[in-house]
Structures are given as C-alpha cells and as structure tokens.
Short mmCIF file of C-alpha atoms and ligand atoms in Angstrom, two decimals:
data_model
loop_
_atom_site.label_atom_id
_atom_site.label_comp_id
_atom_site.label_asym_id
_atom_site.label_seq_id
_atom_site.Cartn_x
_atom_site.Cartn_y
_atom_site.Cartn_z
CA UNK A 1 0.00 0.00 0.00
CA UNK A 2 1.31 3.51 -0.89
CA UNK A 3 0.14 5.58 1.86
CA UNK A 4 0.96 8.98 -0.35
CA UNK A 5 -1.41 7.91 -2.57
CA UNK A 6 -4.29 7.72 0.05
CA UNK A 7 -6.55 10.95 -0.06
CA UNK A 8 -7.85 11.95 3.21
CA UNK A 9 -10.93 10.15 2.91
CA UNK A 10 -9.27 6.82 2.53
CA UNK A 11 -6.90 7.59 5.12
CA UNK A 12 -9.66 8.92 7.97
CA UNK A 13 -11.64 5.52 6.99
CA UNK A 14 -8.69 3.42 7.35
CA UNK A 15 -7.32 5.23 10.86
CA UNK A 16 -10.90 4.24 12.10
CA UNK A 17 -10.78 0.61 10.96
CA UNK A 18 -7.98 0.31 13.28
CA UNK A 19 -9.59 2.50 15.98
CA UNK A 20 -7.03 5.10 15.43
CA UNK A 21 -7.35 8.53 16.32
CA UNK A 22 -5.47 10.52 13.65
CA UNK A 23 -2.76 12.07 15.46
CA UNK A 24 -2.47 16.08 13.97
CA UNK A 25 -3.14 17.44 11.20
CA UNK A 26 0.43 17.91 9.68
CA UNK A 27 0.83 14.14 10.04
CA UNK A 28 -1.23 13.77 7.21
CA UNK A 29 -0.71 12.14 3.70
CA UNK A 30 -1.32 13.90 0.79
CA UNK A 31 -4.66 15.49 0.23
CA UNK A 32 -6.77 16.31 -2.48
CA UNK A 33 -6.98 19.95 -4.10
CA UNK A 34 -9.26 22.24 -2.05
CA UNK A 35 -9.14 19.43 0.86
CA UNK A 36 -5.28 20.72 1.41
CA UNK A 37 -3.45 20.90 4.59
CA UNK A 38 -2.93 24.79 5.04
CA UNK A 39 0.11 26.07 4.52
CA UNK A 40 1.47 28.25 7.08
CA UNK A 41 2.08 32.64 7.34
CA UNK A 42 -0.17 35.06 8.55
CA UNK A 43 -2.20 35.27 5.14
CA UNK A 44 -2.64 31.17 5.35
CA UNK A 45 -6.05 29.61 5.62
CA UNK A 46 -5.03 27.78 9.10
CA UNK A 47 -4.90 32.19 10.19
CA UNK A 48 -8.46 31.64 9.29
CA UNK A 49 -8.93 28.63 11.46
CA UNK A 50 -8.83 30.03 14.70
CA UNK A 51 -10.56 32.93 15.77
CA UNK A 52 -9.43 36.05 17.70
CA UNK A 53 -11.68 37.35 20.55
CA UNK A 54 -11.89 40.58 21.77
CA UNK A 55 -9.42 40.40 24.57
CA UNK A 56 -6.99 39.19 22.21
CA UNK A 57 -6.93 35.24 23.25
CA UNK A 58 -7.05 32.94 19.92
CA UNK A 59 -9.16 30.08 19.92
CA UNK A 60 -10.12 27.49 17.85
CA UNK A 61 -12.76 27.73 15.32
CA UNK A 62 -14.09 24.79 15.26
CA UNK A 63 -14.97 23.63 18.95
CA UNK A 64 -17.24 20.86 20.65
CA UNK A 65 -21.05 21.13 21.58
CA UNK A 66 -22.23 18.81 24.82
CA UNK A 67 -25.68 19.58 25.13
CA UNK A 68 -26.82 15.51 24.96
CA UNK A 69 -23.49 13.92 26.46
CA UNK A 70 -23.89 12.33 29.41
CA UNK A 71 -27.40 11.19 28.91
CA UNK A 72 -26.93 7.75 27.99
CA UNK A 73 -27.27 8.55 23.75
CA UNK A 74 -23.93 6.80 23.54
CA UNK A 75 -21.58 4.74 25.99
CA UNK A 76 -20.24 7.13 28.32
CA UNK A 77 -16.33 5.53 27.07
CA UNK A 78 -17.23 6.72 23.26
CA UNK A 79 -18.42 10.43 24.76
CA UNK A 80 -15.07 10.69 26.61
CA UNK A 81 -13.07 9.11 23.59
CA UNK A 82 -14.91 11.55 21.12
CA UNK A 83 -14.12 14.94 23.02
CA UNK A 84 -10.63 13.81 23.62
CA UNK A 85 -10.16 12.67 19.87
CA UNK A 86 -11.73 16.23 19.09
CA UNK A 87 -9.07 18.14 21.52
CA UNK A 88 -6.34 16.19 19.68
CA UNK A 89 -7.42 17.04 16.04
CA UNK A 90 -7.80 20.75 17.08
CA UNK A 91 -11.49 21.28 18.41
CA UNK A 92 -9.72 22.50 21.79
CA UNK A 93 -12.85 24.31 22.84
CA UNK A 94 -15.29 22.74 24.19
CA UNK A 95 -19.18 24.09 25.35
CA UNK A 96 -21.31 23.13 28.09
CA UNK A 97 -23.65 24.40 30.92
CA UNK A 98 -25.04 23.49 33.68
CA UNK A 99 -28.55 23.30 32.61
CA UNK A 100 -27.18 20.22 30.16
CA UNK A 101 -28.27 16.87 31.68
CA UNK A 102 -28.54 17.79 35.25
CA UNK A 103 -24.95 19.27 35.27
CA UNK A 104 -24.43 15.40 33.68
CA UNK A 105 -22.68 17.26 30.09
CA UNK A 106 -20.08 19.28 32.74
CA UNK A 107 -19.85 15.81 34.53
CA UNK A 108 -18.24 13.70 31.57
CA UNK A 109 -16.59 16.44 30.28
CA UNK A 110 -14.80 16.93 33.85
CA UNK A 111 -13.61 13.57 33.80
CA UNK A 112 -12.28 13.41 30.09
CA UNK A 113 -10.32 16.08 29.84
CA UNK A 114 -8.67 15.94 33.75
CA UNK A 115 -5.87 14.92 32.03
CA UNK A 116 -5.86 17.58 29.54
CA UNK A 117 -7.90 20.56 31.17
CA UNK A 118 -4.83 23.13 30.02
CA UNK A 119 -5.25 22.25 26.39
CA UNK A 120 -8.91 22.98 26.53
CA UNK A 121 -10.65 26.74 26.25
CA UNK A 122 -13.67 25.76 28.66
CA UNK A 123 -16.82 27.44 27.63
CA UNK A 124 -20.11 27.16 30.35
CA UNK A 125 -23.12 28.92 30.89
CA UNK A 126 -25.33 30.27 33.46
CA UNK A 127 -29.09 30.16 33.58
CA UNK A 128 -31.42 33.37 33.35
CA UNK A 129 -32.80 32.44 36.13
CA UNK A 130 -29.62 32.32 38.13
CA UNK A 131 -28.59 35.58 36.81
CA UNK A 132 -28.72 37.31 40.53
CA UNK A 133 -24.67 38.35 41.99
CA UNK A 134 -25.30 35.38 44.54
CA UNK A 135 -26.94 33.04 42.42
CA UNK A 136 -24.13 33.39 39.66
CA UNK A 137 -21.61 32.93 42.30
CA UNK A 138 -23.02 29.52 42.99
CA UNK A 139 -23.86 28.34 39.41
CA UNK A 140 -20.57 29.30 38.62
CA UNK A 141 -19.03 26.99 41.41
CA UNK A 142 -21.02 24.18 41.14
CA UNK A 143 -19.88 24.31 37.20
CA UNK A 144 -15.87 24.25 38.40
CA UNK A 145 -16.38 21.52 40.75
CA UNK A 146 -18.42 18.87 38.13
CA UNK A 147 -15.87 20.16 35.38
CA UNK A 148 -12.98 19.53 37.66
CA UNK A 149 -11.32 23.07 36.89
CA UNK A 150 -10.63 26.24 39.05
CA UNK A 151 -11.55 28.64 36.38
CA UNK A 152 -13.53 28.70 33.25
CA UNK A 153 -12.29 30.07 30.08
CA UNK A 154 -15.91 31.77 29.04
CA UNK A 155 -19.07 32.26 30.69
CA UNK A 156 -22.33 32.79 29.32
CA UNK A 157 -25.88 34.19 29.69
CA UNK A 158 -27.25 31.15 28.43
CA UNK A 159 -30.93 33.16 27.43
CA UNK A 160 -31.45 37.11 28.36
CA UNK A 161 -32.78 38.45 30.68
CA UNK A 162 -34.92 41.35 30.96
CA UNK A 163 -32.99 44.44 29.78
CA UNK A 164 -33.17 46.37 32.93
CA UNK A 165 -30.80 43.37 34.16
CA UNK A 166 -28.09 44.04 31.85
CA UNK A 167 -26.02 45.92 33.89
CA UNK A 168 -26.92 43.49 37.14
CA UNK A 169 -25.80 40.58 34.94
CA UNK A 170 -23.03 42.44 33.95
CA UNK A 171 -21.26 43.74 37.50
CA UNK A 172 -21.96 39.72 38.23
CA UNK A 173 -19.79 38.83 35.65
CA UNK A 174 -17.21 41.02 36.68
CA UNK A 175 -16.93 40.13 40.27
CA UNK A 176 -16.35 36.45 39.13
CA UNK A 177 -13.93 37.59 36.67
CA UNK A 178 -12.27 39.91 38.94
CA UNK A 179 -12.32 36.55 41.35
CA UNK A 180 -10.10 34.69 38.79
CA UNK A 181 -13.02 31.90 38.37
CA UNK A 182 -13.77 33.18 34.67
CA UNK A 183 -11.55 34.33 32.35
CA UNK A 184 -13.91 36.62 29.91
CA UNK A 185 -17.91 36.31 30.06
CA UNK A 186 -20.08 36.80 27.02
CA UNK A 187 -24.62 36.02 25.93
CA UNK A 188 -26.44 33.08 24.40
CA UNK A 189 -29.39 33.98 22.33
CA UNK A 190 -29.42 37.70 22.30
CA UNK A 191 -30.84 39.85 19.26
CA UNK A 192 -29.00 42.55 17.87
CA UNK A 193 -30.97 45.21 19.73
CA UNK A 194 -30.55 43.22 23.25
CA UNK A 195 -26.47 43.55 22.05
CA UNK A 196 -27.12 47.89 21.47
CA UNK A 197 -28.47 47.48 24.94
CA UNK A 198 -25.79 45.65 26.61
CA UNK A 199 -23.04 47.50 24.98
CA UNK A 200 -24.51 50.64 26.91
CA UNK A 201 -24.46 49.61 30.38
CA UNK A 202 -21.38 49.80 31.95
CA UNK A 203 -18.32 46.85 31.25
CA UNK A 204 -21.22 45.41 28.54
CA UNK A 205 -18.16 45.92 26.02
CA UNK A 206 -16.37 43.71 27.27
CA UNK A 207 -18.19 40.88 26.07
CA UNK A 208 -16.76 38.44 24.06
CA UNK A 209 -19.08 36.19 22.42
CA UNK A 210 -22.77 35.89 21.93
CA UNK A 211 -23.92 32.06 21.09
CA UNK A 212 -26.20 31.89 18.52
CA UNK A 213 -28.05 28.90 15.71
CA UNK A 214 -26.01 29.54 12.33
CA UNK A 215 -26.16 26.82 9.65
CA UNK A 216 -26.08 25.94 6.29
CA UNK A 217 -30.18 25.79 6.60
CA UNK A 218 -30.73 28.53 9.50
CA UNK A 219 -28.97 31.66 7.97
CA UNK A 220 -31.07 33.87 9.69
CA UNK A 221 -28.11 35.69 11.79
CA UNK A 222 -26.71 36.64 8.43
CA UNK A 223 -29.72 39.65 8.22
CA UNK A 224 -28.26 41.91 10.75
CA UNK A 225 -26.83 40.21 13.67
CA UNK A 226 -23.91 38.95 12.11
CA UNK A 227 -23.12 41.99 10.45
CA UNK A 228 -23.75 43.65 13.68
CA UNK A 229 -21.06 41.67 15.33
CA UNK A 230 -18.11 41.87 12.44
CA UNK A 231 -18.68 45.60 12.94
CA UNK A 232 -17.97 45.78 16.70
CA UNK A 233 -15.41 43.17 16.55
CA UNK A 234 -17.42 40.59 18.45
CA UNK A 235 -17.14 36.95 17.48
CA UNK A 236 -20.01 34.94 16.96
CA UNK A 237 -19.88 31.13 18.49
CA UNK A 238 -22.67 29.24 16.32
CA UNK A 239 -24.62 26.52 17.80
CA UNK A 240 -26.34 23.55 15.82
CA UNK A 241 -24.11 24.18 12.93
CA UNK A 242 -25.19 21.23 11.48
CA UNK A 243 -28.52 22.38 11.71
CA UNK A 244 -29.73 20.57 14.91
CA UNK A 245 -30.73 17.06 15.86
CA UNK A 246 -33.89 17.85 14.10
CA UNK A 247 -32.69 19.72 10.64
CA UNK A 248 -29.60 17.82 10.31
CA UNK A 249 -27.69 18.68 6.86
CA UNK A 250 -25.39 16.05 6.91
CA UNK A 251 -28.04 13.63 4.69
CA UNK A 252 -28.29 16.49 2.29
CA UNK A 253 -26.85 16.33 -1.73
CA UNK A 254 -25.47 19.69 -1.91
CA UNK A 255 -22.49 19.40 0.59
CA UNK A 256 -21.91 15.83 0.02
CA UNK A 257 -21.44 16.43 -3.68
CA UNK A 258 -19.07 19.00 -2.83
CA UNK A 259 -17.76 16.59 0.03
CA UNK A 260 -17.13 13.98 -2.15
CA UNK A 261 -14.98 16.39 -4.44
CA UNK A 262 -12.58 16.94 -1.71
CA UNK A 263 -12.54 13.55 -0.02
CA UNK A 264 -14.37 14.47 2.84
CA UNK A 265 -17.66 14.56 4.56
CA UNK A 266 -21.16 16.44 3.65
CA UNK A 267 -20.47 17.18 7.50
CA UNK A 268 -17.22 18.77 6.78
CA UNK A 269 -18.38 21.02 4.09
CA UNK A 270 -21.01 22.34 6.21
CA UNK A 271 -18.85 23.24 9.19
CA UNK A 272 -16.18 24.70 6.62
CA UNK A 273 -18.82 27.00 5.64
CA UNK A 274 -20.00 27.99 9.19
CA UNK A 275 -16.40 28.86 9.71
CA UNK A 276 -15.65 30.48 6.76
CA UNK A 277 -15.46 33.98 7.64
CA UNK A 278 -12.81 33.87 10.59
CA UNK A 279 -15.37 35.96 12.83
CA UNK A 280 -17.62 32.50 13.63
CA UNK A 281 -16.90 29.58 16.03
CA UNK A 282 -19.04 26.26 15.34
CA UNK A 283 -19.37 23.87 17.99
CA UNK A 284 -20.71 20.52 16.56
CA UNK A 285 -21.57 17.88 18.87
CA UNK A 286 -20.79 14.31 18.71
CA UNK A 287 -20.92 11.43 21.07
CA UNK A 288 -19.01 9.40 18.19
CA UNK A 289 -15.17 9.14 17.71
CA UNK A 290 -15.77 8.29 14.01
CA UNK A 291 -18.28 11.72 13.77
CA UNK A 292 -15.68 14.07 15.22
CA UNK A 293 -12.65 12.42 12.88
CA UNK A 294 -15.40 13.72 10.00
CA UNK A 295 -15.78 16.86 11.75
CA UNK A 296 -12.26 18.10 12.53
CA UNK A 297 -11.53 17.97 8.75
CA UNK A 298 -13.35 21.29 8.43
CA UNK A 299 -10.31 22.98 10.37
CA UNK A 300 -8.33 22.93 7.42
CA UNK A 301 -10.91 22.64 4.31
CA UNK A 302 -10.49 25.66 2.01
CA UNK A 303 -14.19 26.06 0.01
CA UNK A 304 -13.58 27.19 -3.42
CA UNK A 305 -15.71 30.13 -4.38
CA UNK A 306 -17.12 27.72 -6.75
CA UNK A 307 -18.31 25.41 -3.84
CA UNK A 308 -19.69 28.37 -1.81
CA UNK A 309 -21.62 30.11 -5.21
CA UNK A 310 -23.15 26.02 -5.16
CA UNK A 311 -23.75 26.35 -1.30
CA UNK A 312 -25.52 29.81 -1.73
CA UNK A 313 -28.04 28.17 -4.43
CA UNK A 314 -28.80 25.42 -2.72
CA UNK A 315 -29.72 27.41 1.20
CA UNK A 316 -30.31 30.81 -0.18
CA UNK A 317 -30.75 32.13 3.50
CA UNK A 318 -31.62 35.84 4.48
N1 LIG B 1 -26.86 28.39 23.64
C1 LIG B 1 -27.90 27.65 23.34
O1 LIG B 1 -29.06 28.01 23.59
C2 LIG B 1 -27.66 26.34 22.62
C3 LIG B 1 -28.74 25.66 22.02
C4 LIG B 1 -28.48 24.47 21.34
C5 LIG B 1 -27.18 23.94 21.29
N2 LIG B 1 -26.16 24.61 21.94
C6 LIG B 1 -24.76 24.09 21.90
O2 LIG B 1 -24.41 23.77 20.56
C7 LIG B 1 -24.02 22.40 20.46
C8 LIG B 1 -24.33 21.83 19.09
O3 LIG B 1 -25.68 22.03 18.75
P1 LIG B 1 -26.70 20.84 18.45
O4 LIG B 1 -26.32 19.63 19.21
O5 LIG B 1 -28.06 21.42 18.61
O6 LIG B 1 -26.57 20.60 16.88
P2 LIG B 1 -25.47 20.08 15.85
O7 LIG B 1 -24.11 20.13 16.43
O8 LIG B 1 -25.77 20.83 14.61
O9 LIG B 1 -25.92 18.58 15.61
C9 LIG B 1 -25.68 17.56 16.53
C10 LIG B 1 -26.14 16.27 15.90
O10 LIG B 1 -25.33 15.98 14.76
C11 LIG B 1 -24.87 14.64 14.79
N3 LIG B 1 -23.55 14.66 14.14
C12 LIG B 1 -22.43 15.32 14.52
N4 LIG B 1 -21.43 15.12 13.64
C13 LIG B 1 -21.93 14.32 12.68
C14 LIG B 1 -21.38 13.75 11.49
N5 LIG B 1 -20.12 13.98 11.13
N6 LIG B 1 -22.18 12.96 10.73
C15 LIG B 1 -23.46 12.73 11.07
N7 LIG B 1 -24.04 13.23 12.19
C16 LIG B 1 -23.28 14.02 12.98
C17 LIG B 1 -24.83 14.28 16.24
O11 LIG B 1 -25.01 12.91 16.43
P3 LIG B 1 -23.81 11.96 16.96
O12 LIG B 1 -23.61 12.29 18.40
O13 LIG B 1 -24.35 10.59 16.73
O14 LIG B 1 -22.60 12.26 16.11
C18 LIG B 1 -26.04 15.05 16.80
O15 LIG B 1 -27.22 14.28 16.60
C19 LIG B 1 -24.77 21.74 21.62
O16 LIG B 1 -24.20 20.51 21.98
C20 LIG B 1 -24.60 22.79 22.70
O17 LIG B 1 -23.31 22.71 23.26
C21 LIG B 1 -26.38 25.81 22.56
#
C-alpha cells in the first residue's frame, strides 16, 4: 500500500478501521486539491482557522457542543473518547452548561479532559434564572467543581434576561472575573438590539461572544446580527451548525457532492462554511469518535468560491 497515494478520505476511513485517532493534522498524507493541509504565514487559511476574541486570546474555530453527552445517547467511554479525539485534532474548545443533563454534560466532560484541562478553552453557561450576583456565584461553582477546573475560560448568559438586568448581569460577571473563576464572560441567544443594549451599560463591552443557531439551513443571523457583530469586533460562536438534531444537513446532496470532491464529509463542508469567515466559532456535537474524525476535517478545508456560489443556491438564506 502507498500511503501517499491515500486521499484523506481513505486515510480517515482506514485510521478508524484500526480504531485510530489521527494524530495532527500535519501528520497527514497527501490530500486532495481544495481538501489541502494549510500552509502556514499570517495570510494562510489555518490564520483563518482560529478565531481572535476581543481580549486578544485565539481560539479554535471549530470547537465541541455537549448539550446531549452524558445522557446515555452513547456509551459514556465513546463520549469521553470523542471529546478527547476532538481536543487532539484541534477542536480545543469545548461548550457546556449546567442546565445540560442535570450538570451530567459538565460531569463527563470533567472527567475526560482531567488529564488535559490546560489544552482545553472551557466554555459554560449560566441560567437566566440564576442571573442574581449570589446566584451566579453559585452556578458558577457548582460548574468548576463537576468540570474539575478552578476557572472557566468563558461564561455565558445562556438566554437574556430582561434588559433592565443588563447591567446586574453584567457587574456579576465582573466580580467572578475579577475573582479569577472566569476568564472573559459573554450572551447566548441575544438579538442585535438586546447587544445595542448591553453595549450601553457599563463593562457590557467587554463581552466576548454571543452564542447563537447559524447553519447551512438557518442563515437567519446573516440579516443583521452577524453583520452587527463583524462591525464591533465581536465573534459569533454558532450553535447547531449542522442544523440541529432535528434539521440535520449532513443527509443532504449539496455538501456531500461538494464533500465527495474533496474527499471528505457532507459534515465537513457544512462546518467549513460555518467557519468560513474567521469571525464565527461552530461547535458541533458528537458522542461518536468516528463523527468528530469527520468533523475536525473542516479545520483545514479551504471552500472554493465555486463550492460556496453552489452552497448559496442550494440554502439561499436571508
Ligand atoms: N446556547 C444555546 O441556547 C444552545 C442551544 C443548542 C445547542 N447549543 C450548543 O451547541 C451544540 C451543538 O448544537 P446541536 O447539538 O443542537 O446541533 P449540531 O451540532 O448541529 O448537531 C448535533 C447532531 O449531529 C450529529 N452529528 C455530529 N457530527 C456528525 C457527522 N459527522 N455525521 C453525522 N451526524 C453528525 C450528532 O449525532 P452523533 O452524536 O451521533 O454524532 C447530533 O445528533 C450543543 O451541543 C450545545 O453545546 C447551545
């Protein structure tokens, strides 16, 4: 067998026959055109790959979701197995709450990455509903102790709250980061006049995320929120970006035409396209190894303009 002559199809395929995590990125074979392994310098594709937020700190673009780990959907073993194969093909962040299974989502996670928590950026969230200074105080700690951490990397409003909280919400953020038990805070859900608001009460700048659906088939961020966000620096961190459990693209022709073109996944394509923009974070979720293997390609899948014209037709969006 002449590994150079496997494309990255074969090669993913073949690493899970042998239940083989592939072990980075630069360790692969050759690749097809468009599928390529970026190349590296500041105006590379892999610059586009990670994402810069507002304090400065790079992350990955292409994390891990956890809203259904934990709940028995897979064995526990293949949850753990798939966030750690994740954090070693470069989905380093990983998102959670509380709220998720009982605190069972922060539970798992906790004990699969105890061996590995510096490598991770640790996102978790906080309930409207908890959103008083005291009651923050204690979401926030029960969320270190099931994760197994000291600090988290982001916190988030996981809905809003009334507007006249804002600034509530806002001082309670601050007091845990001041604390060292977050390192930056951020919203879940917010529309782009609940962002004007929060940007006016005091600190509400210095958020640096707001978690929204953004998909192939749910484009509806692209009418003003997005462009709200590019314009005041703010990275977006889309949820579902396969669409959802329920809306699922992965069965659909368009990206696994263009999938098939570059030796990889419909998946792929559609998280390639999520992230295409270098202002957007998708966080898939997947209990399964073999899912996140698929999945992790889209860290280093360059769409041709070709492929995203196609992509355009096919979900026309806003
Ligand atoms: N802030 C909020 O209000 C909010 C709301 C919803 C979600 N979230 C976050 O966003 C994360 C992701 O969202 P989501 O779970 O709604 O949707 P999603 O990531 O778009 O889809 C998850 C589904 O896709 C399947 N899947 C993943 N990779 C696949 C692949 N390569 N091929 C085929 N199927 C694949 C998963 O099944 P398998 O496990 O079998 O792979 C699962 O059923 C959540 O886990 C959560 O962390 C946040």
């Amino acid at each position: 067998m002449n590994k150079s002559l496997l494309n990255r199809r074969q090669f993913t395929t073949r690493c899970a026959a042998f239940g083989l995590a592939i072990p980075a990125l630069t360790a692969m074979p050759r690749v097809p055109a468009g599928a390529q392994l970026p190349a590296t310098g500041a105006a590379s594709p892999r610059a586009a790959r990670s994402v810069k937020l507002p304090d400065g700190t790079s992350v990955a673009a292409l994390g891990q979701g956890s809203s259904h780990l934990g709940r028995g959907r897979h064995p526990q073993s293949d949850e753990e197995e798939a966030l750690r194969t994740g954090i070693a093909l470069g989905m380093t962040l990983i998102d959670t709450s509380g709220d998720y299974g009982n605190g069972r989502s922060e539970g798992l996670i906790g004990q699969a990455i105890a061996a590995e928590r510096d490598r991770v950026f640790l996102v978790s969230k906080v309930e409207a509903s908890e959103a008083s200074a005291d009651g923050m105080e204690r979401a926030c700690e029960a969320s270190l102790a099931r994760l197994r951490t000291d600090h988290l990397d982001l916190y988030l409003l996981h809905w809003p709250v009334p507007n006249t909280q804002f600034s509530a919400v806002v001082a309670g953020f601050e007091k845990l980061r001041a604390a060292g038990k977050i390192r930056a805070w951020g919203v879940s859900n917010f529309d782009t006049g609940q962002m004007e608001d929060l940007f006016r009460v005091p600190d509400g700048r210095r958020c640096a995320t707001n978690q929204v659906p953004y998909s192939l088939n749910n484009r509806h961020i692209e009418r003003d929120l997005l462009p709200w966000c590019k314009q005041h620096n703010l990275p977006v961190m889309a949820y579902s970006p396969l669409g959802g459990d329920r809306n699922l693209v992965v069965g659909d022709r368009t990206p696994a035409q263009i999938g098939a073109a570059h030796g990889c996944s419909a998946a792929a394509v559609a998280l390639a396209w999520v992230i295409r923009s270098g202002n957007v974070i998708a966080i898939p979720e997947s209990g399964s190894p073999a899912h996140v293997r698929e999945n992790a390609v889209a860290l280093s899948l360059a769409l041709t303009p070709g492929d995203l014209h196609t992509l355009d037709a096919a979900y026309p969006g806003a």
